[in-house]
Amino acid sequence: MNQWPVPTPDLPADVHPALAATALAASRAYGGARREFTRVQLREEVADGADGTPTMRVDAIVEAAIAEAAAQAGANLLSEEAGFIDNGSAATLVIDPVDGSANAALGVPLSCFAGALVIDDEPVEALTVWFDTGRAWSAHAGRPTPFRTTGRTALKGASVCMMRPKRGTEEAWMRVANEADRVRILSTTCLETALVAEGSVDAFADPGSDTHRLMDLIAALVTVPAAGGALLDLRGRPLTFDLDLSRRWSGIAAATPALADELISTILG
């Protein structure tokens, strides 16, 4: 069992109360799950989620706590396991309860809570919380953040996070790797895009696997542009609020629009 404690997130004072409540509930639930269950138990698939993918026990535990917190806050919830929960509000929280579920289950300290507050179909605020450190990235649409991207404009020499090369994306993956200075595979898109926003890495890319769901990218859709970067889909598909969890994207987060464009052209060949 993983007995390392999960710290209380260090949230900025201006985080929306509903986002704050669900993030705090997620961290408490994940910490409790690590104390109660073994790594094997946390990784066990216990259901099929609303997005069509298997639900690990760790996801189910954390999402249940988030759903309760959202209901108490009076906000609707769209989440990958439960789907849409209508609490009769104009505000909807689009949340990935545990991004990097396999990491979280096994004790690899690279997983996070990520969510966005959507008002009338528009994402207006985002929050990402790194579970094992308590670090938080908060952003409001149209408002600059205190953290900034690196400002890099060229792929050559860049530090890039990528999804692992899945079948059919190997050649595209290698084209990026051959141009970049350094490549990392952290297996947690929401955390990796936050690292792009704060300037720890230059870019993140799914090299064409169409793995991403709305909740994988919607926090970055607010956070990355607010920090000076760009968040795009590889094939130019718009990332819009939608209750249809079957939709998929290949997300590209980059320090600048120029770097995003070069990443896309390199991946597409």
PDB file of C-alpha atoms in Angstrom:
ATOM      1  CA  MET A   1       0.000   0.000   0.000  1.00  0.00           C
ATOM      2  CA  ASN A   2       1.066   3.565  -0.625  1.00  0.00           C
ATOM      3  CA  GLN A   3       1.104   5.286   2.755  1.00  0.00           C
ATOM      4  CA  TRP A   4       2.520   8.642   1.618  1.00  0.00           C
ATOM      5  CA  PRO A   5       0.007  11.355   2.579  1.00  0.00           C
ATOM      6  CA  VAL A   6      -1.799  13.454  -0.013  1.00  0.00           C
ATOM      7  CA  PRO A   7      -1.438  17.120   0.984  1.00  0.00           C
ATOM      8  CA  THR A   8      -4.249  19.649   1.104  1.00  0.00           C
ATOM      9  CA  PRO A   9      -4.079  21.657  -2.145  1.00  0.00           C
ATOM     10  CA  ASP A  10      -2.675  25.167  -1.985  1.00  0.00           C
ATOM     11  CA  LEU A  11      -5.500  26.979  -3.791  1.00  0.00           C
ATOM     12  CA  PRO A  12      -5.463  30.658  -4.801  1.00  0.00           C
ATOM     13  CA  ALA A  13      -7.980  32.814  -2.991  1.00  0.00           C
ATOM     14  CA  ASP A  14      -9.972  33.671  -6.115  1.00  0.00           C
ATOM     15  CA  VAL A  15     -10.835  30.108  -7.169  1.00  0.00           C
ATOM     16  CA  HIS A  16     -14.578  29.666  -7.681  1.00  0.00           C
ATOM     17  CA  PRO A  17     -16.105  28.012  -4.586  1.00  0.00           C
ATOM     18  CA  ALA A  18     -17.500  25.071  -6.566  1.00  0.00           C
ATOM     19  CA  LEU A  19     -14.147  24.345  -8.223  1.00  0.00           C
ATOM     20  CA  ALA A  20     -12.380  24.679  -4.883  1.00  0.00           C
ATOM     21  CA  ALA A  21     -14.851  22.372  -3.128  1.00  0.00           C
ATOM     22  CA  THR A  22     -14.516  19.624  -5.726  1.00  0.00           C
ATOM     23  CA  ALA A  23     -10.708  19.854  -5.803  1.00  0.00           C
ATOM     24  CA  LEU A  24     -10.492  19.604  -2.022  1.00  0.00           C
ATOM     25  CA  ALA A  25     -12.928  16.676  -2.019  1.00  0.00           C
ATOM     26  CA  ALA A  26     -10.869  14.915  -4.697  1.00  0.00           C
ATOM     27  CA  SER A  27      -7.626  15.250  -2.748  1.00  0.00           C
ATOM     28  CA  ARG A  28      -9.209  14.012   0.477  1.00  0.00           C
ATOM     29  CA  ALA A  29     -10.804  11.056  -1.294  1.00  0.00           C
ATOM     30  CA  TYR A  30      -7.584  10.083  -3.064  1.00  0.00           C
ATOM     31  CA  GLY A  31      -5.630  10.287   0.181  1.00  0.00           C
ATOM     32  CA  GLY A  32      -8.204   8.086   1.905  1.00  0.00           C
ATOM     33  CA  ALA A  33      -8.187   5.580  -0.954  1.00  0.00           C
ATOM     34  CA  ARG A  34      -4.401   5.201  -0.749  1.00  0.00           C
ATOM     35  CA  ARG A  35      -4.665   4.457   2.979  1.00  0.00           C
ATOM     36  CA  GLU A  36      -7.495   1.950   2.583  1.00  0.00           C
ATOM     37  CA  PHE A  37      -6.679   0.003  -0.584  1.00  0.00           C
ATOM     38  CA  THR A  38      -3.647  -1.713  -2.077  1.00  0.00           C
ATOM     39  CA  ARG A  39      -2.197  -0.668  -5.421  1.00  0.00           C
ATOM     40  CA  VAL A  40      -3.768  -3.713  -7.091  1.00  0.00           C
ATOM     41  CA  GLN A  41      -7.171  -2.885  -5.615  1.00  0.00           C
ATOM     42  CA  LEU A  42      -6.981   0.749  -6.687  1.00  0.00           C
ATOM     43  CA  ARG A  43      -6.191  -0.271 -10.259  1.00  0.00           C
ATOM     44  CA  GLU A  44      -8.993  -2.851 -10.447  1.00  0.00           C
ATOM     45  CA  GLU A  45     -11.612  -2.059 -13.077  1.00  0.00           C
ATOM     46  CA  VAL A  46     -14.948  -1.850 -11.279  1.00  0.00           C
ATOM     47  CA  ALA A  47     -17.288  -0.436 -13.957  1.00  0.00           C
ATOM     48  CA  ASP A  48     -17.517   1.095 -17.420  1.00  0.00           C
ATOM     49  CA  GLY A  49     -17.512   4.886 -17.471  1.00  0.00           C
ATOM     50  CA  ALA A  50     -19.861   7.191 -19.359  1.00  0.00           C
ATOM     51  CA  ASP A  51     -17.009   7.886 -21.794  1.00  0.00           C
ATOM     52  CA  GLY A  52     -16.889   4.214 -22.792  1.00  0.00           C
ATOM     53  CA  THR A  53     -13.620   3.387 -21.029  1.00  0.00           C
ATOM     54  CA  PRO A  54     -13.150   1.148 -17.957  1.00  0.00           C
ATOM     55  CA  THR A  55     -13.388   2.794 -14.544  1.00  0.00           C
ATOM     56  CA  MET A  56     -10.659   1.977 -12.029  1.00  0.00           C
ATOM     57  CA  ARG A  57     -11.534   1.830  -8.347  1.00  0.00           C
ATOM     58  CA  VAL A  58      -9.437   4.928  -7.687  1.00  0.00           C
ATOM     59  CA  ASP A  59     -11.484   6.860 -10.285  1.00  0.00           C
ATOM     60  CA  ALA A  60     -14.782   5.701  -8.794  1.00  0.00           C
ATOM     61  CA  ILE A  61     -13.812   6.675  -5.247  1.00  0.00           C
ATOM     62  CA  VAL A  62     -12.604  10.141  -6.173  1.00  0.00           C
ATOM     63  CA  GLU A  63     -15.481  10.858  -8.554  1.00  0.00           C
ATOM     64  CA  ALA A  64     -18.068   9.942  -5.909  1.00  0.00           C
ATOM     65  CA  ALA A  65     -16.568  12.543  -3.576  1.00  0.00           C
ATOM     66  CA  ILE A  66     -16.524  15.127  -6.380  1.00  0.00           C
ATOM     67  CA  ALA A  67     -20.166  14.438  -7.286  1.00  0.00           C
ATOM     68  CA  GLU A  68     -21.224  15.003  -3.680  1.00  0.00           C
ATOM     69  CA  ALA A  69     -19.249  18.243  -3.469  1.00  0.00           C
ATOM     70  CA  ALA A  70     -20.684  19.519  -6.767  1.00  0.00           C
ATOM     71  CA  ALA A  71     -24.232  18.803  -5.608  1.00  0.00           C
ATOM     72  CA  GLN A  72     -23.629  20.633  -2.330  1.00  0.00           C
ATOM     73  CA  ALA A  73     -22.225  23.587  -4.305  1.00  0.00           C
ATOM     74  CA  GLY A  74     -25.285  23.589  -6.561  1.00  0.00           C
ATOM     75  CA  ALA A  75     -23.358  23.061  -9.801  1.00  0.00           C
ATOM     76  CA  ASN A  76     -23.955  20.561 -12.589  1.00  0.00           C
ATOM     77  CA  LEU A  77     -21.219  18.017 -13.195  1.00  0.00           C
ATOM     78  CA  LEU A  78     -19.837  16.466 -16.380  1.00  0.00           C
ATOM     79  CA  SER A  79     -17.323  13.766 -15.557  1.00  0.00           C
ATOM     80  CA  GLU A  80     -15.770  10.874 -17.444  1.00  0.00           C
ATOM     81  CA  GLU A  81     -17.222   8.122 -15.286  1.00  0.00           C
ATOM     82  CA  ALA A  82     -20.674   9.410 -14.267  1.00  0.00           C
ATOM     83  CA  GLY A  83     -21.394  11.490 -17.369  1.00  0.00           C
ATOM     84  CA  PHE A  84     -23.688  14.489 -16.911  1.00  0.00           C
ATOM     85  CA  ILE A  85     -25.329  15.120 -13.543  1.00  0.00           C
ATOM     86  CA  ASP A  86     -27.943  17.878 -13.752  1.00  0.00           C
ATOM     87  CA  ASN A  87     -28.236  19.819 -10.517  1.00  0.00           C
ATOM     88  CA  GLY A  88     -30.410  22.500 -12.108  1.00  0.00           C
ATOM     89  CA  SER A  89     -27.686  25.128 -12.485  1.00  0.00           C
ATOM     90  CA  ALA A  90     -26.452  27.396 -15.282  1.00  0.00           C
ATOM     91  CA  ALA A  91     -22.945  26.446 -14.137  1.00  0.00           C
ATOM     92  CA  THR A  92     -21.383  23.106 -15.069  1.00  0.00           C
ATOM     93  CA  LEU A  93     -18.133  21.687 -13.750  1.00  0.00           C
ATOM     94  CA  VAL A  94     -16.335  19.628 -16.404  1.00  0.00           C
ATOM     95  CA  ILE A  95     -13.929  17.503 -14.401  1.00  0.00           C
ATOM     96  CA  ASP A  96     -11.355  14.773 -14.800  1.00  0.00           C
ATOM     97  CA  PRO A  97     -11.385  13.351 -11.259  1.00  0.00           C
ATOM     98  CA  VAL A  98      -8.043  11.542 -11.586  1.00  0.00           C
ATOM     99  CA  ASP A  99      -5.969  12.284 -14.649  1.00  0.00           C
ATOM    100  CA  GLY A 100      -3.194   9.697 -14.771  1.00  0.00           C
ATOM    101  CA  SER A 101      -5.294   6.992 -13.120  1.00  0.00           C
ATOM    102  CA  ALA A 102      -2.720   4.222 -13.572  1.00  0.00           C
ATOM    103  CA  ASN A 103      -0.057   6.439 -12.010  1.00  0.00           C
ATOM    104  CA  ALA A 104      -2.387   7.293  -9.133  1.00  0.00           C
ATOM    105  CA  ALA A 105      -3.293   3.668  -8.478  1.00  0.00           C
ATOM    106  CA  LEU A 106       0.295   2.435  -8.465  1.00  0.00           C
ATOM    107  CA  GLY A 107       1.762   5.296  -6.464  1.00  0.00           C
ATOM    108  CA  VAL A 108       3.655   7.025  -9.268  1.00  0.00           C
ATOM    109  CA  PRO A 109       3.425  10.666  -8.064  1.00  0.00           C
ATOM    110  CA  LEU A 110       2.185  12.043 -11.397  1.00  0.00           C
ATOM    111  CA  SER A 111      -1.586  12.428 -11.292  1.00  0.00           C
ATOM    112  CA  CYS A 112      -3.970  15.290 -10.815  1.00  0.00           C
ATOM    113  CA  PHE A 113      -7.468  16.707 -10.527  1.00  0.00           C
ATOM    114  CA  ALA A 114      -8.426  18.976 -13.408  1.00  0.00           C
ATOM    115  CA  GLY A 115     -11.610  20.886 -14.004  1.00  0.00           C
ATOM    116  CA  ALA A 116     -13.207  23.865 -15.653  1.00  0.00           C
ATOM    117  CA  LEU A 117     -16.213  25.968 -14.774  1.00  0.00           C
ATOM    118  CA  VAL A 118     -18.511  26.361 -17.782  1.00  0.00           C
ATOM    119  CA  ILE A 119     -21.184  29.064 -17.887  1.00  0.00           C
ATOM    120  CA  ASP A 120     -23.647  28.966 -20.793  1.00  0.00           C
ATOM    121  CA  ASP A 121     -21.356  26.639 -22.790  1.00  0.00           C
ATOM    122  CA  GLU A 122     -18.263  28.850 -22.270  1.00  0.00           C
ATOM    123  CA  PRO A 123     -15.312  27.730 -20.099  1.00  0.00           C
ATOM    124  CA  VAL A 124     -14.601  30.700 -17.830  1.00  0.00           C
ATOM    125  CA  GLU A 125     -12.245  29.296 -15.197  1.00  0.00           C
ATOM    126  CA  ALA A 126      -9.937  26.299 -14.772  1.00  0.00           C
ATOM    127  CA  LEU A 127      -8.142  24.581 -11.922  1.00  0.00           C
ATOM    128  CA  THR A 128      -5.541  21.808 -11.969  1.00  0.00           C
ATOM    129  CA  VAL A 129      -4.234  20.249  -8.739  1.00  0.00           C
ATOM    130  CA  TRP A 130      -1.194  17.972  -8.588  1.00  0.00           C
ATOM    131  CA  PHE A 131      -2.251  15.398  -6.002  1.00  0.00           C
ATOM    132  CA  ASP A 132       1.125  14.414  -4.579  1.00  0.00           C
ATOM    133  CA  THR A 133       2.447  17.949  -4.112  1.00  0.00           C
ATOM    134  CA  GLY A 134      -0.662  20.067  -3.555  1.00  0.00           C
ATOM    135  CA  ARG A 135       0.479  22.506  -6.255  1.00  0.00           C
ATOM    136  CA  ALA A 136      -2.375  24.200  -8.087  1.00  0.00           C
ATOM    137  CA  TRP A 137      -2.697  26.114 -11.354  1.00  0.00           C
ATOM    138  CA  SER A 138      -5.685  28.434 -11.577  1.00  0.00           C
ATOM    139  CA  ALA A 139      -6.696  30.530 -14.575  1.00  0.00           C
ATOM    140  CA  HIS A 140      -9.589  32.728 -15.700  1.00  0.00           C
ATOM    141  CA  ALA A 141     -10.506  33.100 -19.367  1.00  0.00           C
ATOM    142  CA  GLY A 142      -9.287  36.386 -20.782  1.00  0.00           C
ATOM    143  CA  ARG A 143      -7.181  37.213 -17.747  1.00  0.00           C
ATOM    144  CA  PRO A 144      -3.357  36.823 -17.685  1.00  0.00           C
ATOM    145  CA  THR A 145      -1.940  34.351 -15.171  1.00  0.00           C
ATOM    146  CA  PRO A 146       1.011  34.954 -12.819  1.00  0.00           C
ATOM    147  CA  PHE A 147       2.814  32.087 -14.589  1.00  0.00           C
ATOM    148  CA  ARG A 148       3.933  32.175 -18.235  1.00  0.00           C
ATOM    149  CA  THR A 149       5.029  29.757 -20.933  1.00  0.00           C
ATOM    150  CA  THR A 150       8.641  29.636 -22.103  1.00  0.00           C
ATOM    151  CA  GLY A 151       7.803  31.611 -25.243  1.00  0.00           C
ATOM    152  CA  ARG A 152       9.662  29.124 -27.455  1.00  0.00           C
ATOM    153  CA  THR A 153       8.693  29.344 -31.118  1.00  0.00           C
ATOM    154  CA  ALA A 154      10.669  26.471 -32.727  1.00  0.00           C
ATOM    155  CA  LEU A 155      10.573  22.705 -32.234  1.00  0.00           C
ATOM    156  CA  LYS A 156      14.310  22.259 -32.692  1.00  0.00           C
ATOM    157  CA  GLY A 157      15.855  22.244 -29.215  1.00  0.00           C
ATOM    158  CA  ALA A 158      12.469  22.165 -27.458  1.00  0.00           C
ATOM    159  CA  SER A 159      11.489  20.149 -24.397  1.00  0.00           C
ATOM    160  CA  VAL A 160       8.342  18.227 -25.304  1.00  0.00           C
ATOM    161  CA  CYS A 161       5.989  15.935 -23.405  1.00  0.00           C
ATOM    162  CA  MET A 162       4.173  13.378 -25.538  1.00  0.00           C
ATOM    163  CA  MET A 163       1.762  10.535 -25.122  1.00  0.00           C
ATOM    164  CA  ARG A 164       3.388   7.157 -25.563  1.00  0.00           C
ATOM    165  CA  PRO A 165       3.576   6.081 -29.226  1.00  0.00           C
ATOM    166  CA  LYS A 166       0.403   4.108 -29.894  1.00  0.00           C
ATOM    167  CA  ARG A 167      -0.172   1.904 -32.924  1.00  0.00           C
ATOM    168  CA  GLY A 168      -0.284   4.029 -36.040  1.00  0.00           C
ATOM    169  CA  THR A 169       1.455   7.041 -34.461  1.00  0.00           C
ATOM    170  CA  GLU A 170       4.983   5.672 -34.215  1.00  0.00           C
ATOM    171  CA  GLU A 171       6.393   7.510 -37.228  1.00  0.00           C
ATOM    172  CA  ALA A 172       4.830  10.818 -36.211  1.00  0.00           C
ATOM    173  CA  TRP A 173       6.127  10.331 -32.666  1.00  0.00           C
ATOM    174  CA  MET A 174       9.661   9.803 -33.947  1.00  0.00           C
ATOM    175  CA  ARG A 175       9.520  12.847 -36.225  1.00  0.00           C
ATOM    176  CA  VAL A 176       8.882  15.026 -33.181  1.00  0.00           C
ATOM    177  CA  ALA A 177      11.456  13.198 -31.059  1.00  0.00           C
ATOM    178  CA  ASN A 178      14.118  13.645 -33.720  1.00  0.00           C
ATOM    179  CA  GLU A 179      13.617  17.426 -33.749  1.00  0.00           C
ATOM    180  CA  ALA A 180      13.146  18.047 -30.025  1.00  0.00           C
ATOM    181  CA  ASP A 181      15.968  18.322 -27.530  1.00  0.00           C
ATOM    182  CA  ARG A 182      14.190  16.287 -24.862  1.00  0.00           C
ATOM    183  CA  VAL A 183      11.050  14.113 -24.753  1.00  0.00           C
ATOM    184  CA  ARG A 184       9.131  13.031 -21.659  1.00  0.00           C
ATOM    185  CA  ILE A 185       6.225  10.613 -21.248  1.00  0.00           C
ATOM    186  CA  LEU A 186       4.470  11.365 -17.942  1.00  0.00           C
ATOM    187  CA  SER A 187       1.088   9.736 -18.723  1.00  0.00           C
ATOM    188  CA  THR A 188      -1.022  12.600 -17.355  1.00  0.00           C
ATOM    189  CA  THR A 189      -2.179  15.078 -19.984  1.00  0.00           C
ATOM    190  CA  CYS A 190      -3.743  17.588 -17.570  1.00  0.00           C
ATOM    191  CA  LEU A 191      -0.571  17.871 -15.509  1.00  0.00           C
ATOM    192  CA  GLU A 192       1.629  18.025 -18.609  1.00  0.00           C
ATOM    193  CA  THR A 193      -0.372  20.873 -20.130  1.00  0.00           C
ATOM    194  CA  ALA A 194      -0.124  22.741 -16.813  1.00  0.00           C
ATOM    195  CA  LEU A 195       3.649  22.345 -17.026  1.00  0.00           C
ATOM    196  CA  VAL A 196       3.499  23.920 -20.498  1.00  0.00           C
ATOM    197  CA  ALA A 197       1.545  26.851 -19.062  1.00  0.00           C
ATOM    198  CA  GLU A 198       4.037  27.483 -16.273  1.00  0.00           C
ATOM    199  CA  GLY A 199       7.098  27.187 -18.543  1.00  0.00           C
ATOM    200  CA  SER A 200       8.552  23.938 -17.195  1.00  0.00           C
ATOM    201  CA  VAL A 201       8.306  22.335 -20.649  1.00  0.00           C
ATOM    202  CA  ASP A 202       7.797  23.888 -24.072  1.00  0.00           C
ATOM    203  CA  ALA A 203       4.986  21.721 -25.412  1.00  0.00           C
ATOM    204  CA  PHE A 204       2.781  18.659 -25.070  1.00  0.00           C
ATOM    205  CA  ALA A 205       1.372  16.597 -27.938  1.00  0.00           C
ATOM    206  CA  ASP A 206      -0.805  13.626 -28.731  1.00  0.00           C
ATOM    207  CA  PRO A 207       0.810  12.602 -32.053  1.00  0.00           C
ATOM    208  CA  GLY A 208      -2.455  11.521 -33.645  1.00  0.00           C
ATOM    209  CA  SER A 209      -4.028   8.831 -31.474  1.00  0.00           C
ATOM    210  CA  ASP A 210      -7.264  10.795 -30.835  1.00  0.00           C
ATOM    211  CA  THR A 211      -7.167   9.786 -27.182  1.00  0.00           C
ATOM    212  CA  HIS A 212      -8.347  12.998 -25.541  1.00  0.00           C
ATOM    213  CA  ARG A 213     -11.844  13.586 -24.235  1.00  0.00           C
ATOM    214  CA  LEU A 214     -13.304  16.970 -23.317  1.00  0.00           C
ATOM    215  CA  MET A 215     -12.222  16.727 -19.675  1.00  0.00           C
ATOM    216  CA  ASP A 216      -8.634  15.931 -20.686  1.00  0.00           C
ATOM    217  CA  LEU A 217      -8.268  19.295 -22.438  1.00  0.00           C
ATOM    218  CA  ILE A 218     -10.831  21.783 -21.174  1.00  0.00           C
ATOM    219  CA  ALA A 219      -8.739  23.023 -18.234  1.00  0.00           C
ATOM    220  CA  ALA A 220      -5.816  23.571 -20.610  1.00  0.00           C
ATOM    221  CA  LEU A 221      -8.145  25.416 -23.000  1.00  0.00           C
ATOM    222  CA  VAL A 222      -8.344  28.142 -20.339  1.00  0.00           C
ATOM    223  CA  THR A 223      -4.961  27.818 -18.629  1.00  0.00           C
ATOM    224  CA  VAL A 224      -2.537  27.583 -21.560  1.00  0.00           C
ATOM    225  CA  PRO A 225      -3.791  30.606 -23.569  1.00  0.00           C
ATOM    226  CA  ALA A 226      -4.034  32.672 -20.367  1.00  0.00           C
ATOM    227  CA  ALA A 227      -0.309  31.983 -19.841  1.00  0.00           C
ATOM    228  CA  GLY A 228       0.589  33.059 -23.388  1.00  0.00           C
ATOM    229  CA  GLY A 229       0.444  29.672 -25.119  1.00  0.00           C
ATOM    230  CA  ALA A 230      -1.817  27.848 -27.554  1.00  0.00           C
ATOM    231  CA  LEU A 231      -4.116  24.830 -27.156  1.00  0.00           C
ATOM    232  CA  LEU A 232      -5.207  23.226 -30.444  1.00  0.00           C
ATOM    233  CA  ASP A 233      -6.432  19.968 -31.890  1.00  0.00           C
ATOM    234  CA  LEU A 234      -4.034  18.252 -34.284  1.00  0.00           C
ATOM    235  CA  ARG A 235      -6.644  18.114 -37.043  1.00  0.00           C
ATOM    236  CA  GLY A 236      -8.213  21.512 -36.456  1.00  0.00           C
ATOM    237  CA  ARG A 237     -11.378  20.251 -34.773  1.00  0.00           C
ATOM    238  CA  PRO A 238     -12.851  22.870 -32.409  1.00  0.00           C
ATOM    239  CA  LEU A 239     -12.770  22.009 -28.715  1.00  0.00           C
ATOM    240  CA  THR A 240     -16.225  22.977 -27.528  1.00  0.00           C
ATOM    241  CA  PHE A 241     -18.418  22.117 -24.552  1.00  0.00           C
ATOM    242  CA  ASP A 242     -20.536  19.091 -25.409  1.00  0.00           C
ATOM    243  CA  LEU A 243     -22.274  16.422 -23.344  1.00  0.00           C
ATOM    244  CA  ASP A 244     -21.313  13.773 -25.920  1.00  0.00           C
ATOM    245  CA  LEU A 245     -18.388  11.959 -24.280  1.00  0.00           C
ATOM    246  CA  SER A 246     -17.736   9.847 -27.361  1.00  0.00           C
ATOM    247  CA  ARG A 247     -15.979  12.806 -29.034  1.00  0.00           C
ATOM    248  CA  ARG A 248     -12.185  12.621 -29.205  1.00  0.00           C
ATOM    249  CA  TRP A 249      -9.298  14.975 -29.989  1.00  0.00           C
ATOM    250  CA  SER A 250      -5.512  14.909 -30.293  1.00  0.00           C
ATOM    251  CA  GLY A 251      -4.479  17.819 -28.126  1.00  0.00           C
ATOM    252  CA  ILE A 252      -1.483  20.061 -28.813  1.00  0.00           C
ATOM    253  CA  ALA A 253      -0.397  22.496 -26.080  1.00  0.00           C
ATOM    254  CA  ALA A 254       2.524  24.763 -26.871  1.00  0.00           C
ATOM    255  CA  ALA A 255       4.342  27.796 -25.517  1.00  0.00           C
ATOM    256  CA  THR A 256       3.385  29.832 -28.606  1.00  0.00           C
ATOM    257  CA  PRO A 257       1.082  29.515 -31.617  1.00  0.00           C
ATOM    258  CA  ALA A 258       4.181  29.251 -33.834  1.00  0.00           C
ATOM    259  CA  LEU A 259       5.463  26.231 -31.911  1.00  0.00           C
ATOM    260  CA  ALA A 260       1.996  24.641 -31.995  1.00  0.00           C
ATOM    261  CA  ASP A 261       1.862  25.069 -35.774  1.00  0.00           C
ATOM    262  CA  GLU A 262       5.309  23.489 -36.218  1.00  0.00           C
ATOM    263  CA  LEU A 263       4.380  20.570 -33.963  1.00  0.00           C
ATOM    264  CA  ILE A 264       1.242  19.962 -35.987  1.00  0.00           C
ATOM    265  CA  SER A 265       3.055  20.107 -39.343  1.00  0.00           C
ATOM    266  CA  THR A 266       5.762  17.773 -38.037  1.00  0.00           C
ATOM    267  CA  ILE A 267       3.255  15.235 -36.732  1.00  0.00           C
ATOM    268  CA  LEU A 268       1.192  15.294 -39.908  1.00  0.00           C
ATOM    269  CA  GLY A 269       4.346  15.016 -42.015  1.00  0.00           C
TER     270      GLY A 269
END
